[in-house]
mmCIF file of C-alpha atoms in Angstrom:
data_model
loop_
_atom_site.group_PDB
_atom_site.id
_atom_site.type_symbol
_atom_site.label_atom_id
_atom_site.label_comp_id
_atom_site.label_asym_id
_atom_site.label_seq_id
_atom_site.Cartn_x
_atom_site.Cartn_y
_atom_site.Cartn_z
ATOM 1 C CA MET A 1 187.767 250.757 74.492
ATOM 2 C CA THR A 2 189.036 248.982 71.392
ATOM 3 C CA PHE A 3 188.991 250.229 67.922
ATOM 4 C CA LYS A 4 188.791 248.285 64.636
ATOM 5 C CA THR A 5 189.707 249.040 61.030
ATOM 6 C CA THR A 6 190.279 247.035 57.894
ATOM 7 C CA LEU A 7 193.051 247.700 55.471
ATOM 8 C CA THR A 8 191.980 247.012 51.860
ATOM 9 C CA GLN A 9 193.529 246.929 48.435
ATOM 10 C CA LEU A 10 196.510 245.030 49.827
ATOM 11 C CA LYS A 11 198.934 243.020 47.402
ATOM 12 C CA LYS A 12 198.802 239.232 47.582
ATOM 13 C CA PHE A 13 201.643 237.476 49.281
ATOM 14 C CA ALA A 14 203.201 240.722 50.335
ATOM 15 C CA GLN A 15 204.604 241.813 53.874
ATOM 16 C CA TYR A 16 203.289 244.695 55.730
ATOM 17 C CA HIS A 17 204.529 246.344 58.909
ATOM 18 C CA ILE A 18 201.687 247.778 60.802
ATOM 19 C CA GLN A 19 201.732 250.491 63.421
ATOM 20 C CA VAL A 20 199.059 252.956 64.653
ATOM 21 C CA LEU A 21 199.149 256.289 66.277
ATOM 22 C CA ALA A 22 196.785 258.981 67.497
ATOM 23 C CA TYR A 23 196.266 262.421 66.181
ATOM 24 C CA THR A 24 194.396 265.338 67.252
ATOM 25 C CA ARG A 25 194.401 269.194 66.490
ATOM 26 C CA VAL A 26 197.513 269.422 68.711
ATOM 27 C CA GLY A 27 199.383 267.003 66.439
ATOM 28 C CA ASP A 28 200.411 263.634 66.076
ATOM 29 C CA GLY A 29 201.198 261.226 69.021
ATOM 30 C CA GLN A 30 203.671 258.489 69.417
ATOM 31 C CA LEU A 31 203.704 255.483 67.039
ATOM 32 C CA SER A 32 202.510 252.224 68.665
ATOM 33 C CA GLU A 33 205.852 250.344 69.631
ATOM 34 C CA SER A 34 207.223 247.386 67.688
ATOM 35 C CA PRO A 35 205.568 247.217 64.278
ATOM 36 C CA VAL A 36 203.563 244.066 63.725
ATOM 37 C CA LEU A 37 204.797 242.161 60.629
ATOM 38 C CA VAL A 38 201.846 240.626 58.662
ATOM 39 C CA GLN A 39 201.961 238.650 55.463
ATOM 40 C CA THR A 40 198.932 238.394 53.243
ATOM 41 C CA TRP A 41 197.739 235.158 51.749
ATOM 42 C CA ASP A 42 199.364 233.733 48.536
ATOM 43 C CA ASP A 43 197.291 232.790 45.389
ATOM 44 C CA VAL A 44 197.857 231.682 41.900
ATOM 45 C CA PRO A 45 200.283 233.734 40.068
ATOM 46 C CA GLY A 46 199.554 236.460 37.445
ATOM 47 C CA PRO A 47 200.884 235.894 33.850
ATOM 48 C CA VAL A 48 204.412 235.394 32.956
ATOM 49 C CA ALA A 49 206.191 238.736 32.040
ATOM 50 C CA ASN A 50 208.220 239.873 29.241
ATOM 51 C CA ILE A 51 207.912 236.829 26.761
ATOM 52 C CA THR A 52 209.969 237.191 23.773
ATOM 53 C CA PHE A 53 211.086 235.017 20.815
ATOM 54 C CA PRO A 54 214.675 236.530 19.988
ATOM 55 C CA ASP A 55 215.625 233.656 17.722
ATOM 56 C CA VAL A 56 213.113 232.087 15.223
ATOM 57 C CA SER A 57 214.241 230.184 12.196
ATOM 58 C CA THR A 58 212.180 227.930 9.726
ATOM 59 C CA THR A 59 212.402 224.980 12.227
ATOM 60 C CA MET A 60 213.313 226.529 15.565
ATOM 61 C CA ALA A 61 212.072 229.066 17.983
ATOM 62 C CA ARG A 62 213.865 230.233 21.228
ATOM 63 C CA MET A 63 211.366 231.659 23.898
ATOM 64 C CA ILE A 64 212.639 233.780 26.975
ATOM 65 C CA TRP A 65 210.577 235.225 29.810
ATOM 66 C CA ASP A 66 210.575 236.853 33.224
ATOM 67 C CA ALA A 67 208.769 235.781 36.457
ATOM 68 C CA PRO A 68 205.175 237.090 36.702
ATOM 69 C CA ILE A 69 205.099 240.782 38.117
ATOM 70 C CA ASP A 70 202.437 239.457 40.436
ATOM 71 C CA SER A 71 203.923 236.250 41.607
ATOM 72 C CA ASN A 72 201.232 235.890 44.458
ATOM 73 C CA GLY A 73 203.592 233.269 46.132
ATOM 74 C CA VAL A 74 206.683 231.326 45.542
ATOM 75 C CA ILE A 75 206.898 230.163 41.928
ATOM 76 C CA LEU A 76 207.279 226.287 41.817
ATOM 77 C CA ALA A 77 207.314 225.686 38.013
ATOM 78 C CA TYR A 78 206.518 226.960 34.611
ATOM 79 C CA LYS A 79 204.655 225.014 31.915
ATOM 80 C CA ILE A 80 205.109 225.654 28.252
ATOM 81 C CA THR A 81 202.896 224.205 25.476
ATOM 82 C CA TYR A 82 202.756 224.860 21.841
ATOM 83 C CA ALA A 83 200.800 223.582 18.762
ATOM 84 C CA LEU A 84 200.154 224.370 15.306
ATOM 85 C CA GLU A 85 197.614 227.109 14.679
ATOM 86 C CA GLY A 86 194.329 225.393 14.069
ATOM 87 C CA PHE A 87 195.055 222.354 16.319
ATOM 88 C CA THR A 88 193.382 222.260 19.794
ATOM 89 C CA THR A 89 195.720 219.596 21.160
ATOM 90 C CA ALA A 90 199.191 220.786 22.002
ATOM 91 C CA SER A 91 202.038 218.940 20.250
ATOM 92 C CA PHE A 92 204.389 219.746 23.014
ATOM 93 C CA SER A 93 203.756 220.184 26.827
ATOM 94 C CA MET A 94 206.501 220.239 29.604
ATOM 95 C CA GLU A 95 207.171 221.770 33.122
ATOM 96 C CA PHE A 96 210.289 223.542 33.901
ATOM 97 C CA THR A 97 212.069 224.545 37.206
ATOM 98 C CA PRO A 98 211.339 228.107 38.625
ATOM 99 C CA GLU A 99 214.949 229.080 37.772
ATOM 100 C CA THR A 100 214.576 228.422 34.002
ATOM 101 C CA ARG A 101 213.823 231.558 31.798
ATOM 102 C CA THR A 102 214.459 230.202 28.331
ATOM 103 C CA TYR A 103 213.315 227.405 26.162
ATOM 104 C CA ARG A 104 214.255 226.270 22.544
ATOM 105 C CA ALA A 105 211.749 224.509 20.361
ATOM 106 C CA THR A 106 213.180 222.542 17.651
ATOM 107 C CA ASP A 107 211.930 220.224 14.813
ATOM 108 C CA LEU A 108 209.038 222.710 13.945
ATOM 109 C CA ASP A 109 207.468 222.757 10.664
ATOM 110 C CA ARG A 110 208.699 225.262 8.190
ATOM 111 C CA GLU A 111 206.534 228.432 7.337
ATOM 112 C CA LYS A 112 203.864 227.471 9.850
ATOM 113 C CA ASN A 113 202.128 229.446 12.656
ATOM 114 C CA TYR A 114 202.473 228.005 16.190
ATOM 115 C CA TRP A 115 200.781 229.057 19.344
ATOM 116 C CA PHE A 116 203.075 229.064 22.266
ATOM 117 C CA SER A 117 201.583 229.268 25.790
ATOM 118 C CA ILE A 118 203.249 229.614 29.163
ATOM 119 C CA THR A 119 201.968 229.758 32.515
ATOM 120 C CA ALA A 120 203.509 229.759 36.169
ATOM 121 C CA LYS A 121 202.546 227.671 39.385
ATOM 122 C CA THR A 122 202.471 228.390 42.965
ATOM 123 C CA ARG A 123 201.293 225.990 45.569
ATOM 124 C CA LEU A 124 197.824 227.091 45.014
ATOM 125 C CA GLY A 125 197.908 226.022 41.216
ATOM 126 C CA TRP A 126 198.534 227.275 37.738
ATOM 127 C CA GLY A 127 198.159 230.944 36.993
ATOM 128 C CA GLU A 128 196.947 232.946 34.064
ATOM 129 C CA THR A 129 198.100 231.502 30.715
ATOM 130 C CA ALA A 130 200.005 233.927 28.312
ATOM 131 C CA GLN A 131 199.834 233.038 24.607
ATOM 132 C CA LEU A 132 201.902 234.238 21.680
ATOM 133 C CA LEU A 133 201.600 233.406 18.033
ATOM 134 C CA VAL A 134 204.952 232.508 16.224
ATOM 135 C CA PHE A 135 205.617 232.077 12.484
ATOM 136 C CA THR A 136 208.504 229.788 11.614
ATOM 137 C CA THR A 137 210.509 231.574 8.861
ATOM 138 C CA SER A 138 213.955 232.913 8.239
ATOM 139 C CA ASN A 139 212.468 235.995 6.204
ATOM 140 C CA ARG A 140 212.017 238.467 9.047
ATOM 141 C CA GLU A 141 211.355 242.152 8.226
ATOM 142 C CA LEU A 142 210.932 245.240 10.271
ATOM 143 C CA PRO A 143 207.238 245.854 11.129
ATOM 144 C CA GLN A 144 205.344 248.402 8.897
ATOM 145 C CA SER A 145 204.209 251.588 10.609
ATOM 146 C CA PRO A 146 200.711 251.524 12.211
ATOM 147 C CA SER A 147 197.749 253.765 11.097
ATOM 148 C CA PRO A 148 197.763 257.181 12.926
ATOM 149 C CA PRO A 149 195.851 257.140 16.135
ATOM 150 C CA ARG A 150 192.088 257.745 15.941
ATOM 151 C CA ILE A 151 190.763 259.740 18.852
ATOM 152 C CA SER A 152 187.146 260.454 19.460
ATOM 153 C CA PRO A 153 186.368 263.505 21.427
ATOM 154 C CA SER A 154 184.104 261.437 23.644
ATOM 155 C CA GLN A 155 187.233 259.411 24.645
ATOM 156 C CA VAL A 156 189.160 262.244 25.986
ATOM 157 C CA GLN A 157 188.795 262.942 29.836
ATOM 158 C CA ALA A 158 190.779 264.743 32.360
ATOM 159 C CA HIS A 159 193.343 262.099 33.344
ATOM 160 C CA GLN A 160 193.037 259.740 30.258
ATOM 161 C CA ILE A 161 192.677 259.288 26.586
ATOM 162 C CA THR A 162 191.341 256.341 24.932
ATOM 163 C CA PHE A 163 192.317 255.735 21.264
ATOM 164 C CA THR A 164 192.533 253.168 18.565
ATOM 165 C CA TRP A 165 194.937 252.293 15.713
ATOM 166 C CA THR A 166 195.320 249.541 13.142
ATOM 167 C CA PRO A 167 198.808 247.842 13.191
ATOM 168 C CA GLY A 168 200.793 247.440 10.136
ATOM 169 C CA ARG A 169 202.319 244.145 8.678
ATOM 170 C CA ASP A 170 204.291 242.533 11.440
ATOM 171 C CA GLY A 171 207.241 241.355 9.131
ATOM 172 C CA PHE A 172 206.746 237.777 10.442
ATOM 173 C CA ALA A 173 208.001 238.830 13.897
ATOM 174 C CA PRO A 174 205.964 238.739 17.119
ATOM 175 C CA ILE A 175 204.923 242.472 17.973
ATOM 176 C CA ARG A 176 205.977 243.361 21.395
#
C-alpha cells in the first residue's frame, strides 16, 4: 500500500527536508530514515527591498537598496531607470551586477521630480518593479505630522484593525 500527500504554500526556490512518520493513539512511530532534500522551483524575483535615497541635492541623488526579500532564485542583475516626472521614456537605464547595492545619479535638473525604478532579475526574467519619486533640492525638512488615524467600527475585527490617515507635507524627502 502506498500513500500520497501534497505539501502546499511552500516558498519558491527554497530547500525542504522531508520525512514521514506514523502516529496512533499509542504515540508517534519512528521518522523515516535519511530526510529527502528537495528544492522548489525558482521564479522571477519579488520587489527590491529597503530602497532609500540618503543623499539628494539639486543635481544628484544617491540610491541604496537591499536584495528582494523573496529572491525566488539567484539574482543575476539589477536594472535602474529614471525619468523626469511626466515623461514616459526613461532618460537613464542601466543594468548592474548582483553585488551592487548603490547608484549615484548625477547631472539631474534642479528642483525637479524624478521617478526612479529598480527591478531585480533571475534566470527566469525581471521581477516586480519598485518606483520612488525623488525631488532634487537641497532644502530638505522634517516631514510634518500626519492626521490622526481614522478608524471605522466596521474595520475592527478580532485579529486586525484597518484604518486610514492623511500624510503631512513630506519636506521634499521620500517618505519611508
